[in-house]
GROMACS .gro file of C-alpha atoms in nm:
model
  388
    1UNK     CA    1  -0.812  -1.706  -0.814
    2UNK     CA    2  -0.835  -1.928  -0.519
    3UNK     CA    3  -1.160  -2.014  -0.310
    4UNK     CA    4  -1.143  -1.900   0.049
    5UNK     CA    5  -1.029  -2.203   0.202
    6UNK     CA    6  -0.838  -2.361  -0.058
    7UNK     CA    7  -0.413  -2.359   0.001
    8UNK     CA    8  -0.143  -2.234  -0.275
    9UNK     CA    9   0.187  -2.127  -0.278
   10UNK     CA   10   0.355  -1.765  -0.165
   11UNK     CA   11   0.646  -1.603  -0.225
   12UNK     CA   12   0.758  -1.326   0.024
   13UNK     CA   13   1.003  -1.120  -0.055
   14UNK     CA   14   1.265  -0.965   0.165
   15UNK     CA   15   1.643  -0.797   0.212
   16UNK     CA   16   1.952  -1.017   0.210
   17UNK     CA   17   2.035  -1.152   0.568
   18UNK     CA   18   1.673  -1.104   0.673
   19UNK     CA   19   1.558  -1.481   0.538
   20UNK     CA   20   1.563  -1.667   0.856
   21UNK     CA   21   1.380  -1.377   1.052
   22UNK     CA   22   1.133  -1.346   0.801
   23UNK     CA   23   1.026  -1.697   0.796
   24UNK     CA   24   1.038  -1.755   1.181
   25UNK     CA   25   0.798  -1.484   1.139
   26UNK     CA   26   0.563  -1.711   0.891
   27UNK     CA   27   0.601  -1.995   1.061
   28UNK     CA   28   0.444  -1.820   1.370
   29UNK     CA   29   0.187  -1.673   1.201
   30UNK     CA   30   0.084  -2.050   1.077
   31UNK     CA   31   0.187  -2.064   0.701
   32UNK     CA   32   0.300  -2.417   0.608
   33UNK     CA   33   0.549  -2.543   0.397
   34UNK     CA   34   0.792  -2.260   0.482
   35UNK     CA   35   1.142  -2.260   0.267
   36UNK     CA   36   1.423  -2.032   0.276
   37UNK     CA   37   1.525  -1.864  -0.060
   38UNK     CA   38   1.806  -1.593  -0.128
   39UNK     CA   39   1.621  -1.261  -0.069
   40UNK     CA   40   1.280  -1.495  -0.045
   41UNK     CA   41   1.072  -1.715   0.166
   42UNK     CA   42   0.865  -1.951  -0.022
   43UNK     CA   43   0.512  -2.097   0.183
   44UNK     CA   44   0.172  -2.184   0.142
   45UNK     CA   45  -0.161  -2.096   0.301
   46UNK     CA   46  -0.525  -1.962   0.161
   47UNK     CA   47  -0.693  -1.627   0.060
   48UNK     CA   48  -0.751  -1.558   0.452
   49UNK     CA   49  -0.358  -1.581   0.508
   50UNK     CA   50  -0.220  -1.395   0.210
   51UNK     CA   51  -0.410  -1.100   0.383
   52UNK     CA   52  -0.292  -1.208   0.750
   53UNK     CA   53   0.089  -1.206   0.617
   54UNK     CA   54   0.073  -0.873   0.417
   55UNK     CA   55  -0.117  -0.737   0.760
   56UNK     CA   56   0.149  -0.844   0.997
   57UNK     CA   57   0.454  -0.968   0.855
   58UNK     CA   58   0.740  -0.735   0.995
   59UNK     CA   59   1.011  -0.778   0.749
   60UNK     CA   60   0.847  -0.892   0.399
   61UNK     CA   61   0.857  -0.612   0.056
   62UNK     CA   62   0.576  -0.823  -0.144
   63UNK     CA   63   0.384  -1.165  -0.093
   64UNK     CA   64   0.365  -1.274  -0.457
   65UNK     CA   65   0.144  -1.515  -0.521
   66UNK     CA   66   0.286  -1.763  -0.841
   67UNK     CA   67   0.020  -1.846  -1.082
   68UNK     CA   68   0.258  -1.958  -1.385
   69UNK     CA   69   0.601  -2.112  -1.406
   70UNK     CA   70   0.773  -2.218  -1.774
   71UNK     CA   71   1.071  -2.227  -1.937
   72UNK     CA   72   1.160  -1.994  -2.169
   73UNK     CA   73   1.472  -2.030  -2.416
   74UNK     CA   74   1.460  -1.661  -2.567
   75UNK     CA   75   1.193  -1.346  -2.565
   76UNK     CA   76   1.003  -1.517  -2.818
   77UNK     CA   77   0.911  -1.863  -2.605
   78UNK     CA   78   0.850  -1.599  -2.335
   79UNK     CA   79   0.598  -1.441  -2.536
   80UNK     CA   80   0.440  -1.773  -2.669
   81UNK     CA   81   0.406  -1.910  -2.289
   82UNK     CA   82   0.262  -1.590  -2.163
   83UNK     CA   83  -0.042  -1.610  -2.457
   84UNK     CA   84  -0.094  -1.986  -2.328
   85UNK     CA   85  -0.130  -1.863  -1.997
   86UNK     CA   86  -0.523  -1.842  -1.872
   87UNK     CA   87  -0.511  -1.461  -1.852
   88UNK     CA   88  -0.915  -1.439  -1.776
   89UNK     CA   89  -0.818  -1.610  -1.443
   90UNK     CA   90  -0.723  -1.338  -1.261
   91UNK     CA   91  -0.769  -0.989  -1.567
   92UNK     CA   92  -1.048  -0.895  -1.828
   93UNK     CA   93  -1.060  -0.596  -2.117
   94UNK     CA   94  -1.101  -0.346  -1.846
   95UNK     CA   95  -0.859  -0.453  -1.628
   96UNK     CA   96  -0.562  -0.177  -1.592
   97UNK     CA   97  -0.236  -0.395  -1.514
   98UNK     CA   98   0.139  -0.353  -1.470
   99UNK     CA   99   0.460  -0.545  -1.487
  100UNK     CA  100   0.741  -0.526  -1.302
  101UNK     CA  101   1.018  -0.782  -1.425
  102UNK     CA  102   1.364  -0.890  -1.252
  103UNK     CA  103   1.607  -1.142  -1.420
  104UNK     CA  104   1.967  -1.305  -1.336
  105UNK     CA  105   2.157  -1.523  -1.586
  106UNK     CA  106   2.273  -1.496  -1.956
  107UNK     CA  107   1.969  -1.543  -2.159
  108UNK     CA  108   1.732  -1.242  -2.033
  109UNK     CA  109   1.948  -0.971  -1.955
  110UNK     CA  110   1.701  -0.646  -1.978
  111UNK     CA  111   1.430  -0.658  -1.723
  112UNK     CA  112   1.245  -0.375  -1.883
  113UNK     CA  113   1.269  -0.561  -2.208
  114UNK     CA  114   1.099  -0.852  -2.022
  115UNK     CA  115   0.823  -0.640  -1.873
  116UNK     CA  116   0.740  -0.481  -2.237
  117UNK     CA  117   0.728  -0.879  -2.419
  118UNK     CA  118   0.470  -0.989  -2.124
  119UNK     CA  119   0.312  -0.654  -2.193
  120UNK     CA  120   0.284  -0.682  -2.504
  121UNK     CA  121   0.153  -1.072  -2.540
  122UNK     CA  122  -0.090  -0.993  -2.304
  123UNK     CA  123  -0.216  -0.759  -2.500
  124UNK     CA  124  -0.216  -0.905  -2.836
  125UNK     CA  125  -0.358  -1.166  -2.697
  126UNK     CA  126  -0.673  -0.981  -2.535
  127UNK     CA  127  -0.671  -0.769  -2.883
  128UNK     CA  128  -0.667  -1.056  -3.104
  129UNK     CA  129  -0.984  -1.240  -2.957
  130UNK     CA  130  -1.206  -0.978  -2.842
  131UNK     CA  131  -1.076  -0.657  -3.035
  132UNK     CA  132  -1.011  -0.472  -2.781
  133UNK     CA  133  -0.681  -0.420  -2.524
  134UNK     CA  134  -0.654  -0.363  -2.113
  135UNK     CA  135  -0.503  -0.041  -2.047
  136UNK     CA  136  -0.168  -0.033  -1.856
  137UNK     CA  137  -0.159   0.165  -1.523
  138UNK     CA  138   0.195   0.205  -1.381
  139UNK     CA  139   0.024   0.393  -1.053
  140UNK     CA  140  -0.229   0.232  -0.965
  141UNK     CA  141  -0.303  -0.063  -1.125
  142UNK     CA  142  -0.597  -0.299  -1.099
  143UNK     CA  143  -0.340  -0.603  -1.146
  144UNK     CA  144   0.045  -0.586  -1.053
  145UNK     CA  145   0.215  -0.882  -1.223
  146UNK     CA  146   0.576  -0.975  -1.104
  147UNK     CA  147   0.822  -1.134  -1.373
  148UNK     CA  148   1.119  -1.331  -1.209
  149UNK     CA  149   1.347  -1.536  -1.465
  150UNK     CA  150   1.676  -1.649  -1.347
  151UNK     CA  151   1.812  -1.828  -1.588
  152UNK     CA  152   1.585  -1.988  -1.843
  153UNK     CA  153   1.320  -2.073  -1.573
  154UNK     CA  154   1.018  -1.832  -1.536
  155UNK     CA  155   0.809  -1.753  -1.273
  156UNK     CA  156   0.489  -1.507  -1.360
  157UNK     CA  157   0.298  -1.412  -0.994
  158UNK     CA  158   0.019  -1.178  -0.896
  159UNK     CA  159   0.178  -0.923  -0.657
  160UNK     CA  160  -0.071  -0.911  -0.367
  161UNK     CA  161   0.107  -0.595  -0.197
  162UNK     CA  162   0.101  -0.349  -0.415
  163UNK     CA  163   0.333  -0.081  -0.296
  164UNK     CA  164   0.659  -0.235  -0.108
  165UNK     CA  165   0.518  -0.368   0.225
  166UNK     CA  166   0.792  -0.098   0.386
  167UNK     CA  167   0.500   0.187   0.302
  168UNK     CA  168   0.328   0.130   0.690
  169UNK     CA  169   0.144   0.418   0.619
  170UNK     CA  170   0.249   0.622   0.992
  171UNK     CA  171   0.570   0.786   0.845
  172UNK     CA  172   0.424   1.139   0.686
  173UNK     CA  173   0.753   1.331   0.785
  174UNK     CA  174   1.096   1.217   0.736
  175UNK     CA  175   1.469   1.309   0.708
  176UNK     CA  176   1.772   1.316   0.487
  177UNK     CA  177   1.821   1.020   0.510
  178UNK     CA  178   1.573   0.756   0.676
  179UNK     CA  179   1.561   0.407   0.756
  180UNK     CA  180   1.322   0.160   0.533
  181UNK     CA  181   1.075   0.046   0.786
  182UNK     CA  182   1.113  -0.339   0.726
  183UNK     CA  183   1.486  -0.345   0.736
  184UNK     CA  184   1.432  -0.131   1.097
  185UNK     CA  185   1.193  -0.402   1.241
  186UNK     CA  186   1.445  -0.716   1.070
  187UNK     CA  187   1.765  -0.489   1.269
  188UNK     CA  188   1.564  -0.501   1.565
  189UNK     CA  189   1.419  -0.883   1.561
  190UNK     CA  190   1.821  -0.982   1.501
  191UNK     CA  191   1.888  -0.768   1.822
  192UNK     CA  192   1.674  -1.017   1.994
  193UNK     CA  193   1.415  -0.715   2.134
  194UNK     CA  194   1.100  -0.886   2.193
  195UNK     CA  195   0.986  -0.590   2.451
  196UNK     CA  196   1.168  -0.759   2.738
  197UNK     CA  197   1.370  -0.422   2.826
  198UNK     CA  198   1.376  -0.040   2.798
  199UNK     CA  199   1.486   0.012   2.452
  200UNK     CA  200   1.712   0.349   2.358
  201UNK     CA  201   1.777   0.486   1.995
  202UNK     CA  202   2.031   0.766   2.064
  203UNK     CA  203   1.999   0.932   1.691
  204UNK     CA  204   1.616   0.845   1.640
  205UNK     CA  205   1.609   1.072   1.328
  206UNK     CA  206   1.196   1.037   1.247
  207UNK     CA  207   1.156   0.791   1.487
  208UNK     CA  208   1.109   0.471   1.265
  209UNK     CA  209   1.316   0.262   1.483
  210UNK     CA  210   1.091   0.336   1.800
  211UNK     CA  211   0.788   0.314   1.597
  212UNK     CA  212   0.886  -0.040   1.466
  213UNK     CA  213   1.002  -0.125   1.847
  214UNK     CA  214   0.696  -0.024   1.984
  215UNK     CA  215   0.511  -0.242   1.725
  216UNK     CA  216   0.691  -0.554   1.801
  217UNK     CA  217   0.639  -0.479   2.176
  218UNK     CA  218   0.287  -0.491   2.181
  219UNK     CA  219   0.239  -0.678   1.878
  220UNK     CA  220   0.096  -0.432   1.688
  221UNK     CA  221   0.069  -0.583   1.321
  222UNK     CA  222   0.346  -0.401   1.130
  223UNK     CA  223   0.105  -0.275   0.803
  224UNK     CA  224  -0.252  -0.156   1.047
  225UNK     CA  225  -0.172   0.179   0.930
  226UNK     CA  226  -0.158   0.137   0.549
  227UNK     CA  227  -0.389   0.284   0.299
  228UNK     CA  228  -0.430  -0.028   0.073
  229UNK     CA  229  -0.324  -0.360  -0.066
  230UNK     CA  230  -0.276  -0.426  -0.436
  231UNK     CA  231  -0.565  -0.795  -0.352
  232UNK     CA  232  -0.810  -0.477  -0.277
  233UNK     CA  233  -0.858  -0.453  -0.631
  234UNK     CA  234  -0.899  -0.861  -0.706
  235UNK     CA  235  -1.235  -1.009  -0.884
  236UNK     CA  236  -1.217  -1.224  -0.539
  237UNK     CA  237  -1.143  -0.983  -0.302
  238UNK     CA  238  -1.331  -1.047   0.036
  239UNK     CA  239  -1.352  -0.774   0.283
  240UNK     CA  240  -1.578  -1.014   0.536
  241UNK     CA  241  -1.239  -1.238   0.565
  242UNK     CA  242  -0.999  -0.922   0.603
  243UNK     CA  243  -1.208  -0.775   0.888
  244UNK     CA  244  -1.188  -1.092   1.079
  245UNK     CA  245  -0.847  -1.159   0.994
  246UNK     CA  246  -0.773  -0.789   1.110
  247UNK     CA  247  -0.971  -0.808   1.404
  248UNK     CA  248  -0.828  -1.180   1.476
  249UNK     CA  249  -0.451  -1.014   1.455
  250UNK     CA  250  -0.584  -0.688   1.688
  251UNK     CA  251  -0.677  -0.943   1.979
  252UNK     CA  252  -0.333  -1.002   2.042
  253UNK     CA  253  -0.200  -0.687   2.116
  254UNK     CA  254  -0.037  -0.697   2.431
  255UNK     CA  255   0.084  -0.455   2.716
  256UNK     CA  256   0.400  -0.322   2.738
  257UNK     CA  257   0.577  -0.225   3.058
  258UNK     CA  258   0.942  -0.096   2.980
  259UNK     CA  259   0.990   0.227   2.792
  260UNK     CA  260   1.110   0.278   2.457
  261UNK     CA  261   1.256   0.622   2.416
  262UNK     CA  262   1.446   0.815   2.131
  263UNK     CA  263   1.730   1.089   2.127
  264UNK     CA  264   1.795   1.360   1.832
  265UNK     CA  265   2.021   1.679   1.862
  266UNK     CA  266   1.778   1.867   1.657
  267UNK     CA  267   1.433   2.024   1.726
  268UNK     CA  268   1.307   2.006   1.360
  269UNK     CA  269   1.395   1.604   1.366
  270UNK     CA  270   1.212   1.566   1.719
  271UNK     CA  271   0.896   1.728   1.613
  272UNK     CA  272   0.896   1.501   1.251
  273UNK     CA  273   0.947   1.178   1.493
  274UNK     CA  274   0.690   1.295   1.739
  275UNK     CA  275   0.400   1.330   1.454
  276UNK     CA  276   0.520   0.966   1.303
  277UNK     CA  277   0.446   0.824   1.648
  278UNK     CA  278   0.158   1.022   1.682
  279UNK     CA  279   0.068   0.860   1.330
  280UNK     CA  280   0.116   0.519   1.453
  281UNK     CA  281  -0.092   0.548   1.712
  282UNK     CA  282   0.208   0.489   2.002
  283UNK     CA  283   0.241   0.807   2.190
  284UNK     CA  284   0.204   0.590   2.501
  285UNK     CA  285   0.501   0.327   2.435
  286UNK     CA  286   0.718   0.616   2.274
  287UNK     CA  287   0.888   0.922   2.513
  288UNK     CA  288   1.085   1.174   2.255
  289UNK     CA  289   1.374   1.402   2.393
  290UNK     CA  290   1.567   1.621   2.273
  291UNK     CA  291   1.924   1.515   2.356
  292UNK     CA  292   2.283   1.514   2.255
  293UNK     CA  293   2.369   1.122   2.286
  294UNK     CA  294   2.748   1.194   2.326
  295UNK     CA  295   2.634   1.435   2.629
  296UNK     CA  296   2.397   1.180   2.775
  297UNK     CA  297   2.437   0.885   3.013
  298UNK     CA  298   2.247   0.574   3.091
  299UNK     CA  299   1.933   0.635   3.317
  300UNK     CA  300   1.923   0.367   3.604
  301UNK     CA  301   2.090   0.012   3.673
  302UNK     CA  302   1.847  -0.184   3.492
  303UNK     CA  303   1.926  -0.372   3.128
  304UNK     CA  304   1.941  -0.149   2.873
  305UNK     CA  305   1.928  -0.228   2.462
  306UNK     CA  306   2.027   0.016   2.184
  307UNK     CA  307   1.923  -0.031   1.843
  308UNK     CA  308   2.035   0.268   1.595
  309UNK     CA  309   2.092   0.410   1.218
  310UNK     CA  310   2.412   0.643   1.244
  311UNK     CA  311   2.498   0.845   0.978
  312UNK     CA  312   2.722   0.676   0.706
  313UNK     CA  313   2.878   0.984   0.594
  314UNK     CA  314   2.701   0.879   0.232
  315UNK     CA  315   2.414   1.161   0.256
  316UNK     CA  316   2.514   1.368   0.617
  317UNK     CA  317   2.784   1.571   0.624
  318UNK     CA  318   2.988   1.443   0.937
  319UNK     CA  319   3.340   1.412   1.071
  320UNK     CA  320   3.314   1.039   1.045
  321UNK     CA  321   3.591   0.908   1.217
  322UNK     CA  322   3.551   1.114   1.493
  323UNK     CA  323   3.182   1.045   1.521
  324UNK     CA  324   3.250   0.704   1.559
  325UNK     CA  325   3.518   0.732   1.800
  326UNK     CA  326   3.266   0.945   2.031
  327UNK     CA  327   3.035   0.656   2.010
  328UNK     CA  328   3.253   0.448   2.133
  329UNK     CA  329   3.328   0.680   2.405
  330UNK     CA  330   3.000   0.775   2.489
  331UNK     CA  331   2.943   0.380   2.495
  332UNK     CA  332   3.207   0.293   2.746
  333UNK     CA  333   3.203   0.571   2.961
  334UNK     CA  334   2.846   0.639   3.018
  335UNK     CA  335   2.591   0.333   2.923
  336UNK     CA  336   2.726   0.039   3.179
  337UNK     CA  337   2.532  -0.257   3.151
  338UNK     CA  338   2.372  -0.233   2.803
  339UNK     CA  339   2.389  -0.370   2.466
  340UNK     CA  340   2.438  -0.150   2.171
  341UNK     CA  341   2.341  -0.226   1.796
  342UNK     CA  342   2.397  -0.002   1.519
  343UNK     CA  343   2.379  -0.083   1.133
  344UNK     CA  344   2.627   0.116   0.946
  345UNK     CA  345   2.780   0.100   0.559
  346UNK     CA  346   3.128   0.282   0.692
  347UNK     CA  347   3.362  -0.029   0.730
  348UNK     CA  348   3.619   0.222   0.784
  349UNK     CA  349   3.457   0.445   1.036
  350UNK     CA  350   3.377   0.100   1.231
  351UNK     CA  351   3.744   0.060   1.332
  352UNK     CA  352   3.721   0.408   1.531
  353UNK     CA  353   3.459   0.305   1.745
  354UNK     CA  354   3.703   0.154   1.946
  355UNK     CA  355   3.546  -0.165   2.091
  356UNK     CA  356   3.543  -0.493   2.008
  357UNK     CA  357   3.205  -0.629   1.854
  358UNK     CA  358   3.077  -0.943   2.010
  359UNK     CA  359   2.824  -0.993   1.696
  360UNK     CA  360   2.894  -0.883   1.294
  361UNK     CA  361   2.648  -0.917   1.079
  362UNK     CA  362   2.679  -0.883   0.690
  363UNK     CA  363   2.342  -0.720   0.581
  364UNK     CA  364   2.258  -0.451   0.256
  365UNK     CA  365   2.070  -0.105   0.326
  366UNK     CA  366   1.940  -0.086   0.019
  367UNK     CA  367   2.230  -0.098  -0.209
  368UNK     CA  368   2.516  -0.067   0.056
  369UNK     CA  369   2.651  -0.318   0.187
  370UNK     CA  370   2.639  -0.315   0.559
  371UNK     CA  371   2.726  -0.471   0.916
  372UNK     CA  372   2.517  -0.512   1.192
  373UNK     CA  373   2.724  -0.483   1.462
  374UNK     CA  374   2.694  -0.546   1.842
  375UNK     CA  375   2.887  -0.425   2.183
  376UNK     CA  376   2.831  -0.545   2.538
  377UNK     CA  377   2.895  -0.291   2.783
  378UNK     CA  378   2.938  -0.456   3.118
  379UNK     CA  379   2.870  -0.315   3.450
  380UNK     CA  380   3.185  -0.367   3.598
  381UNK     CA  381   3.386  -0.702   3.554
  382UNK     CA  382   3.346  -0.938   3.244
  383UNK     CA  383   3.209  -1.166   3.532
  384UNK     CA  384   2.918  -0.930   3.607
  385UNK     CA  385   2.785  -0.982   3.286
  386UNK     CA  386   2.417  -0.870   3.152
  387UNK     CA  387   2.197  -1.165   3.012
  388UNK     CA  388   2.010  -1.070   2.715
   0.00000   0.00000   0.00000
């Protein structure tokens, strides 16, 4: 593995649409070489930044770190390049590992086929010269190797996350069905929410939207809450370098003067939200109430931005149509001189909201495929219209 100050390539992995965000969001935090993949953003810095973009990034799942690329005609090339490979680099015999594979193309087809060959020449290979194998650990792992073949061309990386990068570590309670944390913070970084306005989710569920707000407010780094990261548990790990990069990354908080505040119907859902914020460490940025959005109006005559999840009609049982015809309503009639965002699967429901979206974005929520859309409500004529 790589000295402290010495450069190599990343891979960070993240949801379809999310790219661009994600590497703005390298770029800032100084990684060089950044280049947009599909799903991935490809970059380079040292040992000190692979723990400064696992710490903060907002909208990465993993930030791989490639230590062998080949090509590979059929399993059995696979398993000859993997036994070339300089295994001691980064494993020994008492090293507990696991393999998680994905392929595209014609020629590997099985990605859990894939993970067993690697598996398997890794340990023939320890078992063959010193008579003894590494155990493999599917939970928690000393090593987490990620497989990625597309095509014939393979690409063998030490995963330095661990668990996905979603897992902040503040969300102990949730509901039926809740947001993933890093596709709430991408939603809201498309919005264009920096923290320069009060910021309303009308259906805030267990609050992961205003928890991921409030983070990107005060620049909070997204992953200060989490347990652990899979590099914990590298030969090289260095603890002296994470506490300064932590420590570096907690000097630029900042203050936060609007208000970020979150709506749910039901008392059960307002208490889970309340102890996720609590969790996170945000009670001050975060006000909780428990309100009907379709009975509610828009407090005061400043700018106003809402960023929600509503329900699909996949997991809650809901009147769809009608649902999103009273958001539409509720929109028009009662929240002049706002912006409204709202991420939703139901291309059908979409047509009853009603209005006319000014931005549609084509994103997935996990496996659904999805639009971001956005309305302007304007506070009287078109001419009167709020500036983001």
């Amino acid at each position: 593995m790589s000295e402290r100050n010495q450069n190599f390539k990343m891979v960070a992995k993240t949801f379809f649409g999310f790219e661009k965000i994600l590497a703005n969001e390298l770029r800032n935090l100084g990684a060089g070489k950044v280049e947009i993949g599909v799903r991935n953003v490809s970059f380079e810095g040292d040992k000190g930044f692979m723990y400064k973009a696992n710490l903060c990034c907002r909208t990465a799942i993993k930030i791989l770190k490639p230590i062998a690329e080949f090509r590979a005609m059929d399993e059995d090339e696979l398993y000859r390049r993997v036994q070339k490979m300089n295994l001691r680099s980064f494993m020994n015999v008492k090293t507990t590992f696991a393999i998680n594979a994905t392929v595209s193309g014609d020629i590997f087809t099985h990605s859990q086929y894939v993970a067993f060959k690697v598996k398997d020449a890794i340990v023939d290979k320890f078992r063959k010269e010193e008579k003894i194998r590494p155990d493999v650990d599917t939970k928690h792992p000393d090593v987490r190797l990620n497989v990625h073949i597309q095509g014939y061309w393979c690409t063998i990386s030490l995963d330095s996350s661990g668990a996905s990068l979603h897992h902040r570590g503040y969300r102990t309670q949730t509901n039926i069905a809740p947001i993933n944390e890093a596709l709430a913070a991408g939603l809201i970084l498309m919005s264009g929410w920096e923290g320069q306005s009060d910021l309303l989710d009308p259906m805030c569920g267990s609050g992961t939207m205003l928890i991921e707000a409030a983070m990107i407010a005060a620049n909070v780094p997204a992953n200060l809450n989490r347990k652990e990261f899979a590099f914990e548990k590298w030969e090289d790990w260095d603890p002296d370098l994470y506490d300064l990069i932590e420590a570096s990354a907690l000097k630029k908080v900042r203050d936060f003067k609007y208000k970020i505040i979150g709506y749910d119907k039901a008392p059960s859902v307002i208490s889970k939200a309340k102890d996720n914020v609590k969790n996170a460490q945000l009670e001050d940025f975060i006000t909780i109430k428990e309100q009907n959005f379709f009975e509610s109006e828009k407090e005061g005559d400043d700018f106003l931005q809402l960023v929600f999840n509503p329900p699909y009609g996949e997991r809650l049982p809901v009147a769809i149509d009608e649902f999103y015809k009273e958001i539409g309503d509720t929109l028009k009639t009662s929240y002049p001189g706002s912006h409204a965002w709202f991420i939703t699967s139901n291309m059908e429901a979409l047509k009853h909201v009603g209005l006319r979206p000014s931005r549609k974005i084509k994103l997935y929520n996990g496996s659904l495929e999805s639009r971001l859309v956005k309305y302007e409500m304007y506070e009287g004529s078109r001419k009167a219209k709020y500036q983001e």
